[in-house]
Amino acid sequence: MSDPAAPRGAARRRRLGGTNWPLTILLLLATLTVLAPLYVTLSMAFKTSEQAVDGEAFALPAPFNPQSFAVAWELTRFPVSFGISLAVAAITVVLTLFLSSLAAYAIVRNWDRRLFRWSLFYLLAALFLPFPVVALPQIQLTAMTGLDNPIGVGILHAMFQLSFSVLLYTAYLRSIPIELEESARIDGATTWQIFRRIILPLLGPMNATVGIFAFLASWNDFMLPSLITADPALQTLPVVQNIFQSQFGTNYNVAFASYLMAMAPTIIVYLIAQRWVISGITQGAVKH
Amino acid sequence: MTLQTPLAEVAVQQEGPPVRTRSRSRRRIEPIYYLFLVPALLLFTGFVVVPAVIGIFYSFTDYVGYGSWSLLGLRNYTALFSDPDILGSYGFTLGFAVVTVVIAQVIALALAVALTKRIRFAAPLRTIFVIPMVLSGIVVAYVFNFLFSNSLPAFASAVGFAPLEQSILGNPDLAWLSIVTVSAWQTIPGALLVYTAGLTSIPGDLYEASSLDGASAWTQFRSITLPLIAGFVLINTVLGVKGYLGVYDVIVGLTGGGPGTSTRSVAMAIFGGFTGGDYAYQMANATIFFIVTVIISVAQLLVTRGRTIRL
């Protein structure tokens, strides 16, 4: 935690030429805790079944065998599971963005009204509601209403994102000066036009943040789809991975190929969108 | 799971009072604002609040998930407190949450401090450290399952370290360590980002002034950094504990609650209620769990109140 190489702070560091190399090297070594499991996933996926069971997880694949991907593709019905995961995440993201931006705008602009103020606290209370409390009744309700399918999963994911998203939006909206809207109002704009033309564009960065978090939460979730979706053929990508735990227990190369195919999309999206992911947290954590 | 997104941790920070209130109370409210708010409220009520209320209601009955039921009063609740399985799951869950939150916060804070020092490759390093956050918990747990049951024992026998030559997943005394490891691995990135945001908001001249006075790095950390990011520590800890209390995916992927019931969390016990026929009983468990979660969160907030500095 302390910085062993720079006991006298900035002055000493400047004399050392700026870069704190021991700490840099320590951090580079620490990245192995992240990279090693990813490397194992990658290398196992390209091994043959014989090589995969010998226990040497860190050995390079020899011979290099990409066939596991084809088998995993078939076993998990990858295009179907992928499509369902995508549909669930899309429902979640669209519903979350739509519901929470409008609600947050109404709440912030009518903060002096009890109904609106209490609505925020009502939504925020869910931050303290553990999922297991509502899980069993939700399974029943979705079954009764015919929502025990990916659509229901998407809706429920959006509901669980609501607290966090409304919170982010309200904080952000409070930093937008109301004068912008007042001048538009004088020009005769309706509230909807103001939201559509002024607020929505200003919400751009926050939309990205809220959308990414909603996407990640939905795409990666195991608990809700596994509990809610009645038809196993309609399961999302993380849930279908469990077939390798039972039926194909020793086909490690196939299992890891499948894990890799399940992980890769979020890693790729993250590497592209990391600027927003990281700035989104910063915006959320530091007050404007 | 959705509620547990480590990033939710940042959020509560903004709950504070600074609110744009204008004296507009007399103005007539535009109906369209209701149109903006009501859909969210209705859906939220229908899909979250109503199920919660139904569940709490059934906890006072002998309902098994279908068919008829009759009221039992508090009998489910009194039975819970003498059920060794339930008490065991609370013991495991609370212990796990405390250990994991301490480990994860210390590492996250150490990494965040290190990443704001004068180091090379700061941006790519941060990018790598955040990767675990974007991966699916269950898939990560499956990968670590392999590492714990194959690679770690192989490594232990290669170096001749007998205690680890058997998979820790099959050892009732050690299996929980695997769950702590993977949970920390997954949640450190979110906490790290929050701490990074906190650290960058500290003015640099504070450090310059103190190093002119001859303060060591450790003194600077204790007397400048820690007090100024106390609010972030609080938020990370409160929502971290809350998330760990609901631990499920990681356990399913690593131990399935075993060996025996040594790593069965409260969440797993509750979900078992739907297939196990003791629906009402587990809803009583869920209600208690809700109360425990709220008490712990509020207690954390109260204990640390006054020691935090608002930014």
XYZ file of C-alpha atoms in Angstrom:
599
model
C 0.000 0.000 0.000
C 2.760 2.391 0.874
C 5.250 3.085 -1.805
C 8.551 1.518 -0.791
C 10.569 3.056 -3.583
C 9.638 6.651 -2.896
C 9.901 7.237 0.832
C 10.501 10.935 0.448
C 7.677 11.576 -1.981
C 7.758 13.778 -5.025
C 11.212 15.303 -4.544
C 12.917 11.934 -4.304
C 10.932 10.571 -7.192
C 11.945 13.428 -9.408
C 15.577 12.679 -8.650
C 15.041 9.048 -9.599
C 13.882 10.131 -13.040
C 10.109 9.929 -12.690
C 9.119 6.327 -13.154
C 8.801 4.133 -10.119
C 10.143 0.958 -11.679
C 9.922 -1.427 -8.697
C 6.256 -0.598 -8.307
C 5.661 -0.892 -12.051
C 7.239 -4.345 -12.045
C 5.203 -5.354 -9.002
C 2.017 -4.288 -10.767
C 3.023 -6.091 -13.952
C 3.477 -9.252 -11.882
C 0.110 -8.653 -10.253
C -1.581 -8.661 -13.654
C -0.717 -12.357 -13.794
C -3.549 -12.983 -11.331
C -5.891 -11.753 -14.058
C -4.031 -12.964 -17.116
C -3.113 -16.467 -15.922
C -6.707 -17.752 -15.666
C -7.440 -16.189 -19.049
C -4.335 -17.804 -20.517
C -5.370 -21.186 -19.125
C -8.819 -20.788 -20.684
C -7.281 -19.919 -24.026
C -4.626 -22.634 -24.082
C -6.928 -25.374 -22.776
C -9.410 -24.577 -25.519
C -6.810 -25.342 -28.183
C -5.589 -28.609 -26.702
C -6.594 -32.127 -27.625
C -8.664 -34.089 -25.103
C -5.587 -36.210 -24.270
C -3.430 -33.211 -23.547
C -6.190 -31.431 -21.616
C -6.563 -34.169 -18.986
C -2.860 -34.414 -18.122
C -3.261 -31.632 -15.560
C -0.602 -29.318 -16.936
C -2.877 -26.367 -17.403
C -0.105 -23.929 -18.201
C 1.518 -26.004 -20.948
C 1.096 -24.670 -24.458
C -1.263 -26.628 -26.717
C 0.696 -29.191 -28.710
C -0.580 -30.110 -31.191
C -2.640 -27.038 -31.757
C -6.212 -28.282 -32.017
C -9.069 -25.893 -32.808
C -11.674 -28.658 -33.127
C -13.012 -28.154 -29.583
C -14.734 -25.012 -30.761
C -16.786 -26.895 -33.311
C -17.874 -29.432 -30.690
C -18.650 -26.721 -28.135
C -20.542 -24.788 -30.809
C -22.786 -27.818 -31.344
C -23.208 -28.830 -27.706
C -24.206 -25.395 -26.481
C -26.146 -24.665 -29.678
C -24.048 -21.543 -29.636
C -25.929 -19.436 -32.212
C -29.217 -20.033 -30.372
C -27.850 -19.422 -26.863
C -25.914 -16.428 -28.068
C -29.005 -15.016 -29.757
C -31.095 -15.526 -26.635
C -28.463 -13.870 -24.435
C -28.369 -10.988 -26.896
C -32.171 -10.661 -26.931
C -32.367 -10.722 -23.134
C -29.622 -8.104 -22.855
C -31.279 -5.940 -25.530
C -34.620 -5.996 -23.704
C -32.823 -5.139 -20.465
C -30.844 -2.250 -21.933
C -33.728 -0.674 -23.865
C -36.174 -0.978 -20.976
C -33.627 0.293 -18.446
C -32.614 3.331 -20.505
C -36.193 4.231 -21.363
C -37.803 3.768 -17.954
C -35.059 5.167 -15.777
C -34.152 8.263 -17.810
C -37.781 9.393 -18.005
C -38.459 8.600 -14.361
C -35.289 10.321 -13.196
C -36.109 13.425 -15.233
C -39.612 13.613 -13.757
C -38.210 13.114 -10.250
C -35.492 15.748 -10.518
C -37.753 18.391 -12.044
C -40.473 17.839 -9.444
C -38.317 17.324 -6.407
C -40.509 19.704 -4.428
C -43.403 17.278 -4.810
C -43.662 14.582 -2.197
C -44.842 11.936 -4.664
C -41.754 12.348 -6.822
C -39.315 12.599 -3.953
C -40.707 9.468 -2.325
C -40.701 7.637 -5.635
C -36.926 7.920 -5.672
C -36.612 6.491 -2.182
C -39.111 3.775 -3.101
C -36.962 2.746 -6.059
C -33.728 3.055 -4.077
C -35.010 0.770 -1.332
C -34.448 -2.100 -3.772
C -30.698 -1.565 -3.413
C -31.065 -3.219 -0.027
C -33.469 -5.932 -1.117
C -31.593 -9.217 -1.524
C -32.614 -11.114 -4.637
C -33.437 -14.386 -2.817
C -36.278 -12.590 -1.017
C -38.223 -12.060 -4.234
C -36.948 -15.021 -6.238
C -39.472 -17.715 -5.362
C -42.592 -15.542 -5.783
C -41.126 -14.206 -9.027
C -40.741 -17.716 -10.367
C -44.421 -18.294 -9.637
C -45.623 -14.974 -10.997
C -43.672 -15.292 -14.229
C -44.995 -18.820 -14.675
C -48.573 -17.619 -14.127
C -48.285 -14.694 -16.531
C -46.485 -16.654 -19.238
C -43.262 -14.711 -18.696
C -41.182 -17.739 -17.712
C -39.047 -17.129 -20.813
C -36.250 -14.839 -22.048
C -38.648 -11.890 -22.326
C -39.527 -12.196 -18.649
C -35.845 -12.525 -17.763
C -35.092 -9.322 -19.676
C -37.903 -7.457 -17.915
C -36.754 -8.663 -14.484
C -33.139 -7.734 -15.217
C -34.352 -4.233 -16.108
C -36.301 -4.040 -12.847
C -33.209 -4.898 -10.835
C -31.191 -2.294 -12.733
C -33.772 0.401 -12.085
C -32.544 1.565 -8.667
C -28.955 1.967 -9.723
C -29.828 3.566 -13.076
C -32.318 6.074 -11.688
C -29.735 6.993 -9.066
C -27.075 7.660 -11.707
C -29.494 9.640 -13.886
C -30.821 11.795 -11.045
C -27.307 12.691 -9.931
C -26.376 13.595 -13.484
C -29.579 15.512 -14.234
C -29.114 17.676 -11.156
C -25.932 19.013 -12.678
C -27.729 20.193 -15.823
C -28.719 23.852 -15.403
C -32.440 24.398 -15.594
C -31.936 27.663 -17.513
C -31.391 25.641 -20.676
C -34.883 24.271 -20.414
C -36.496 27.519 -19.350
C -35.407 29.333 -22.472
C -36.755 26.485 -24.591
C -40.012 26.680 -22.684
C -40.317 30.387 -23.434
C -39.912 29.499 -27.098
C -42.977 27.288 -26.675
C -41.419 23.837 -26.367
C -43.465 21.191 -24.561
C -41.997 19.096 -21.779
C -41.711 16.104 -24.078
C -39.907 18.201 -26.702
C -37.551 19.494 -24.048
C -36.770 15.967 -22.909
C -36.365 14.701 -26.451
C -34.368 17.623 -27.881
C -32.393 18.976 -24.932
C -32.193 16.466 -22.110
C -31.731 13.267 -24.067
C -28.701 14.537 -26.025
C -27.168 15.883 -22.815
C -27.643 12.481 -21.196
C -25.412 10.871 -23.843
C -22.473 9.846 -21.623
C -24.780 8.692 -18.850
C -26.843 6.674 -21.329
C -23.647 4.899 -22.343
C -22.745 4.200 -18.711
C -26.183 2.994 -17.689
C -26.476 0.953 -20.881
C -23.116 -0.761 -20.427
C -23.838 -1.681 -16.824
C -27.276 -2.987 -17.752
C -25.760 -4.974 -20.596
C -23.030 -6.544 -18.448
C -25.392 -7.388 -15.599
C -27.865 -8.988 -17.965
C -25.412 -10.768 -20.248
C -23.439 -12.335 -17.392
C -26.288 -13.286 -15.096
C -26.742 -16.919 -14.231
C -29.189 -16.874 -11.356
C -32.263 -15.266 -12.896
C -32.395 -17.074 -16.243
C -31.642 -20.408 -14.588
C -34.518 -19.898 -12.161
C -37.075 -18.178 -14.402
C -36.748 -19.765 -17.843
C -38.852 -22.909 -17.911
C -37.757 -24.262 -21.302
C -34.095 -25.444 -21.228
C -33.899 -24.841 -24.986
C -34.317 -21.114 -24.335
C -31.437 -20.718 -21.883
C -28.834 -17.965 -22.028
C -25.153 -18.504 -22.713
C -23.870 -18.569 -19.097
C -26.533 -21.075 -18.073
C -25.847 -23.570 -20.869
C -22.231 -23.787 -19.703
C -23.392 -26.069 -16.903
C -23.692 -28.994 -19.326
C -19.917 -29.373 -19.083
C -20.112 -29.837 -15.335
C -22.153 -33.005 -15.554
C -22.462 -34.668 -18.934
C -19.060 -33.870 -20.377
C -17.039 -33.782 -17.199
C -13.664 -34.720 -18.602
C -13.820 -33.022 -21.986
C -11.933 -30.073 -20.613
C -10.813 -28.791 -23.979
C -14.419 -28.562 -25.204
C -15.570 -26.999 -21.941
C -12.857 -24.355 -22.094
C -13.558 -23.613 -25.748
C -17.132 -22.985 -24.705
C -16.107 -20.836 -21.718
C -13.919 -18.816 -24.039
C -16.781 -18.290 -26.482
C -18.949 -17.152 -23.585
C -16.321 -14.733 -22.228
C -14.969 -13.300 -25.455
C -17.904 -11.015 -26.346
C -17.786 -9.080 -23.064
C -13.995 -8.817 -23.138
C -14.140 -7.443 -26.680
C -16.957 -5.034 -25.846
C -15.072 -3.952 -22.732
C -11.823 -3.312 -24.571
C -13.703 -1.163 -27.082
C -15.900 0.643 -24.555
C -13.542 0.808 -21.575
C -13.325 4.589 -21.816
C -17.036 4.825 -20.936
C -16.964 2.018 -18.420
C -14.197 3.693 -16.449
C -15.445 7.260 -16.837
C -18.927 6.078 -15.950
C -17.752 4.968 -12.547
C -15.914 8.214 -12.071
C -19.030 10.188 -12.915
C -21.007 8.069 -10.545
C -18.556 8.309 -7.688
C -17.560 11.950 -7.746
C -20.131 14.629 -7.327
C -20.447 17.327 -9.895
C -26.600 -11.112 -10.479
C -27.948 -7.776 -11.278
C -28.273 -6.228 -7.852
C -24.760 -7.071 -6.995
C -22.979 -5.256 -9.723
C -19.928 -4.019 -7.890
C -20.453 -0.690 -9.527
C -23.626 -0.165 -7.612
C -21.224 0.704 -4.892
C -20.544 4.096 -6.295
C -24.091 5.077 -6.359
C -25.232 5.731 -2.858
C -22.609 8.410 -2.639
C -25.062 10.777 -4.259
C -27.954 10.217 -1.958
C -27.031 13.250 0.052
C -29.064 16.373 0.528
C -27.610 18.728 -2.103
C -30.668 18.920 -4.243
C -31.921 21.548 -6.575
C -35.070 22.587 -4.841
C -36.921 25.542 -6.135
C -39.894 27.096 -4.509
C -42.277 25.917 -7.148
C -44.704 24.208 -4.831
C -47.610 26.374 -5.908
C -47.229 25.683 -9.600
C -49.604 23.252 -11.238
C -47.786 20.080 -12.164
C -47.739 19.046 -15.780
C -49.526 15.724 -16.297
C -46.792 14.484 -18.616
C -44.414 14.132 -15.662
C -46.704 11.441 -14.278
C -46.530 9.722 -17.636
C -42.722 9.720 -17.315
C -42.688 8.334 -13.797
C -45.637 5.970 -13.548
C -44.507 3.202 -15.965
C -41.300 2.693 -13.989
C -43.177 2.689 -10.694
C -45.857 0.291 -11.909
C -43.452 -2.238 -13.403
C -41.170 -2.026 -10.393
C -44.096 -2.557 -8.055
C -45.467 -5.466 -10.067
C -42.216 -7.295 -10.612
C -40.299 -6.548 -7.417
C -42.442 -5.186 -4.602
C -45.507 -7.393 -5.087
C -43.416 -10.599 -5.187
C -41.622 -9.478 -2.034
C -44.918 -8.864 -0.247
C -46.389 -12.165 -1.471
C -43.292 -13.994 -0.305
C -43.382 -12.411 3.129
C -47.071 -13.270 3.404
C -46.458 -16.933 2.536
C -43.753 -17.114 5.199
C -46.597 -17.165 7.750
C -48.281 -20.151 6.076
C -47.545 -23.794 5.275
C -47.643 -23.198 1.498
C -45.506 -25.630 -0.528
C -45.509 -23.675 -3.787
C -48.812 -24.949 -5.177
C -52.217 -26.033 -3.939
C -53.903 -24.913 -0.753
C -52.355 -23.479 2.376
C -53.281 -22.420 5.858
C -51.880 -19.876 8.253
C -49.172 -21.015 10.646
C -48.365 -17.777 12.398
C -44.731 -17.544 13.401
C -44.069 -21.269 13.457
C -41.757 -21.171 10.411
C -39.720 -18.507 12.115
C -39.328 -20.302 15.396
C -38.353 -23.473 13.543
C -35.640 -21.568 11.647
C -33.768 -20.680 14.785
C -33.317 -24.287 15.803
C -32.464 -25.610 12.331
C -28.743 -26.474 12.204
C -28.726 -26.338 8.367
C -30.082 -22.799 8.355
C -27.804 -21.628 11.166
C -24.886 -23.229 9.349
C -25.694 -21.350 6.152
C -25.852 -18.057 8.061
C -22.561 -18.804 9.763
C -20.900 -19.576 6.454
C -22.420 -16.588 4.632
C -21.581 -14.009 7.312
C -18.054 -15.300 7.817
C -17.461 -15.416 4.083
C -18.800 -11.861 3.625
C -16.561 -10.412 6.347
C -13.396 -12.167 5.159
C -14.007 -11.360 1.507
C -14.862 -7.715 2.018
C -11.670 -7.159 4.023
C -9.444 -8.955 1.514
C -11.073 -7.364 -1.527
C -11.025 -3.816 -0.145
C -7.411 -3.989 1.009
C -6.223 -5.293 -2.357
C -8.413 -2.888 -4.336
C -7.179 0.089 -2.345
C -3.550 -1.022 -2.605
C -3.890 -1.411 -6.379
C -5.658 1.940 -6.714
C -2.938 3.731 -4.739
C -0.218 1.984 -6.731
C -1.867 2.871 -10.039
C -1.900 6.574 -9.172
C 1.833 6.607 -8.405
C 4.466 7.408 -10.989
C 4.414 4.129 -12.804
C 4.710 3.102 -16.422
C 1.831 1.564 -18.406
C -0.782 2.923 -15.977
C -3.618 2.869 -18.526
C -3.055 -0.658 -19.902
C -2.487 -1.963 -16.377
C -5.789 -0.548 -15.234
C -7.507 -1.998 -18.288
C -6.196 -5.469 -17.418
C -7.098 -5.234 -13.735
C -10.698 -4.363 -14.588
C -11.272 -7.339 -16.932
C -12.634 -9.720 -14.245
C -15.506 -7.326 -13.656
C -16.940 -7.846 -17.126
C -16.905 -11.648 -17.036
C -19.754 -13.922 -16.076
C -19.420 -15.143 -12.484
C -20.501 -18.675 -13.251
C -18.079 -19.085 -16.177
C -15.220 -17.653 -14.123
C -16.108 -20.058 -11.329
C -16.000 -23.000 -13.754
C -12.506 -21.980 -14.905
C -11.290 -21.642 -11.322
C -12.957 -24.934 -10.486
C -10.553 -26.579 -12.936
C -7.583 -24.655 -11.543
C -8.415 -25.608 -7.967
C -9.154 -29.250 -8.676
C -6.365 -29.942 -11.208
C -3.677 -27.300 -11.501
C -3.248 -26.403 -7.843
C -2.879 -30.031 -6.648
C -0.507 -30.774 -9.557
C 1.569 -27.748 -8.597
C 1.501 -28.698 -4.899
C 2.774 -32.218 -5.557
C 5.447 -30.884 -7.905
C 6.857 -28.691 -5.141
C 6.078 -31.277 -2.463
C 3.582 -29.237 -0.465
C 1.428 -31.999 0.986
C -1.562 -30.008 2.386
C -2.618 -28.886 -1.091
C -2.047 -32.104 -3.003
C -5.737 -32.886 -2.632
C -8.214 -30.476 -4.221
C -9.327 -27.867 -1.710
C -12.817 -28.066 -3.250
C -13.282 -31.490 -1.678
C -12.024 -30.374 1.722
C -14.794 -29.126 4.037
C -12.308 -26.987 5.951
C -10.700 -25.328 2.956
C -13.390 -25.183 0.259
C -14.559 -21.773 1.420
C -11.144 -20.350 0.509
C -11.848 -21.039 -3.149
C -15.092 -19.065 -2.913
C -13.359 -16.167 -1.190
C -10.658 -16.145 -3.867
C -13.004 -16.107 -6.833
C -15.440 -13.609 -5.266
C -12.582 -11.248 -4.460
C -11.116 -11.747 -7.943
C -14.423 -10.706 -9.466
C -15.264 -7.757 -7.230
C -11.859 -6.104 -6.774
C -12.085 -4.299 -10.164
C -15.290 -2.417 -9.301
C -13.888 -1.324 -5.937
C -10.583 -0.442 -7.606
C -12.316 1.902 -10.043
C -14.260 3.595 -7.269
C -11.064 4.093 -5.259
C -9.275 5.413 -8.339
C -12.039 7.981 -8.758
C -11.690 8.904 -5.090
C -7.905 9.194 -5.229
C -7.874 11.395 -8.306
C -10.210 13.814 -6.538
C -7.587 14.470 -3.818
C -5.633 17.654 -4.590
C -1.973 16.846 -5.301
C -0.572 19.827 -3.386
C -1.609 18.142 -0.130
C 1.016 15.491 -0.823
C 3.605 18.020 -1.943
C 3.190 20.079 1.211
C 3.424 17.032 3.459
C 6.522 15.668 1.740
C 8.194 19.047 2.237
C 7.474 18.491 5.925
C 9.198 15.127 5.629
C 6.143 12.855 5.842
C 6.781 9.281 4.780
C 4.639 7.549 2.185
C 2.934 5.572 4.915
C 2.222 8.707 6.966
C 0.817 10.372 3.876
C -1.417 7.401 3.245
C -2.658 7.326 6.833
C -3.151 11.043 7.348
C -4.149 12.289 3.905
C -5.332 9.500 1.622
C -7.333 7.386 4.027
C -9.385 10.185 5.658
C -10.165 11.741 2.289
C -11.404 8.549 0.690
C -13.221 7.281 3.781
C -16.555 7.858 2.059
C -15.535 5.603 -0.793
C -14.337 2.931 1.613
C -17.705 3.087 3.330
C -19.744 2.741 0.157
C -17.530 -0.045 -1.177
C -17.774 -1.905 2.099
C -21.516 -1.543 2.614
C -22.483 -2.670 -0.860
C -19.634 -5.177 -0.973
C -20.960 -6.939 2.117
C -24.469 -6.782 0.720
C -23.295 -8.396 -2.493
C -21.298 -11.109 -0.737
C -24.259 -11.976 1.467
C -26.176 -12.940 -1.683
C -23.353 -15.114 -3.037
C -24.659 -17.813 -5.367
C -23.145 -18.122 -8.881
C -19.606 -18.541 -7.636
C -20.580 -21.300 -5.214
C -22.624 -23.122 -7.840
C -19.615 -23.087 -10.144
C -17.049 -24.090 -7.531
C -18.447 -26.376 -4.857
C -22.220 -26.553 -5.353
C -22.472 -25.863 -1.625
C -20.369 -28.841 -0.666
C -18.639 -30.841 0.461
C -21.643 -31.694 2.589
C -23.192 -28.334 3.363
C -19.929 -26.655 4.335
C -20.171 -23.920 1.702
C -23.933 -23.577 1.404
C -24.911 -19.915 1.429
C -28.223 -18.514 2.608
C -29.185 -17.746 -0.998
C -28.634 -21.381 -2.001
C -30.738 -22.592 0.927
C -33.564 -20.279 -0.089
C -33.537 -21.330 -3.751
C -33.604 -24.927 -2.616
C -37.018 -24.167 -1.129
C -38.688 -24.153 -4.504
C -37.703 -27.679 -5.407
C -37.519 -29.026 -1.890
C -41.199 -28.414 -1.062
C -40.481 -26.135 1.894
C -41.466 -22.974 0.067
C -43.053 -21.200 3.027
C -40.222 -22.195 5.331
C -37.608 -20.773 2.980
C -39.661 -17.615 2.520
C -39.411 -17.149 6.286
C -35.684 -17.660 5.864
C -35.677 -15.063 3.050
C -37.549 -12.578 5.238
C -35.037 -13.020 8.053
C -32.249 -12.705 5.499
C -33.711 -9.404 4.282
C -33.856 -8.092 7.853
C -30.293 -9.252 8.560
C -29.055 -7.573 5.367
C -30.741 -4.276 6.221
C -29.480 -4.357 9.812
C -25.902 -5.030 8.741
C -25.989 -2.303 6.091
C -27.534 0.275 8.411
C -25.142 -0.674 11.215
C -22.175 -0.187 8.894
C -23.507 3.217 7.890
C -24.126 4.272 11.496
C -20.808 3.059 12.856
C -18.848 4.940 10.241
C -21.045 8.019 10.192
C -19.198 11.136 11.182
C -15.858 9.674 10.238
C -16.403 10.236 6.548
C -15.612 13.386 4.705
C -18.074 14.405 2.069
C -16.500 15.248 -1.238
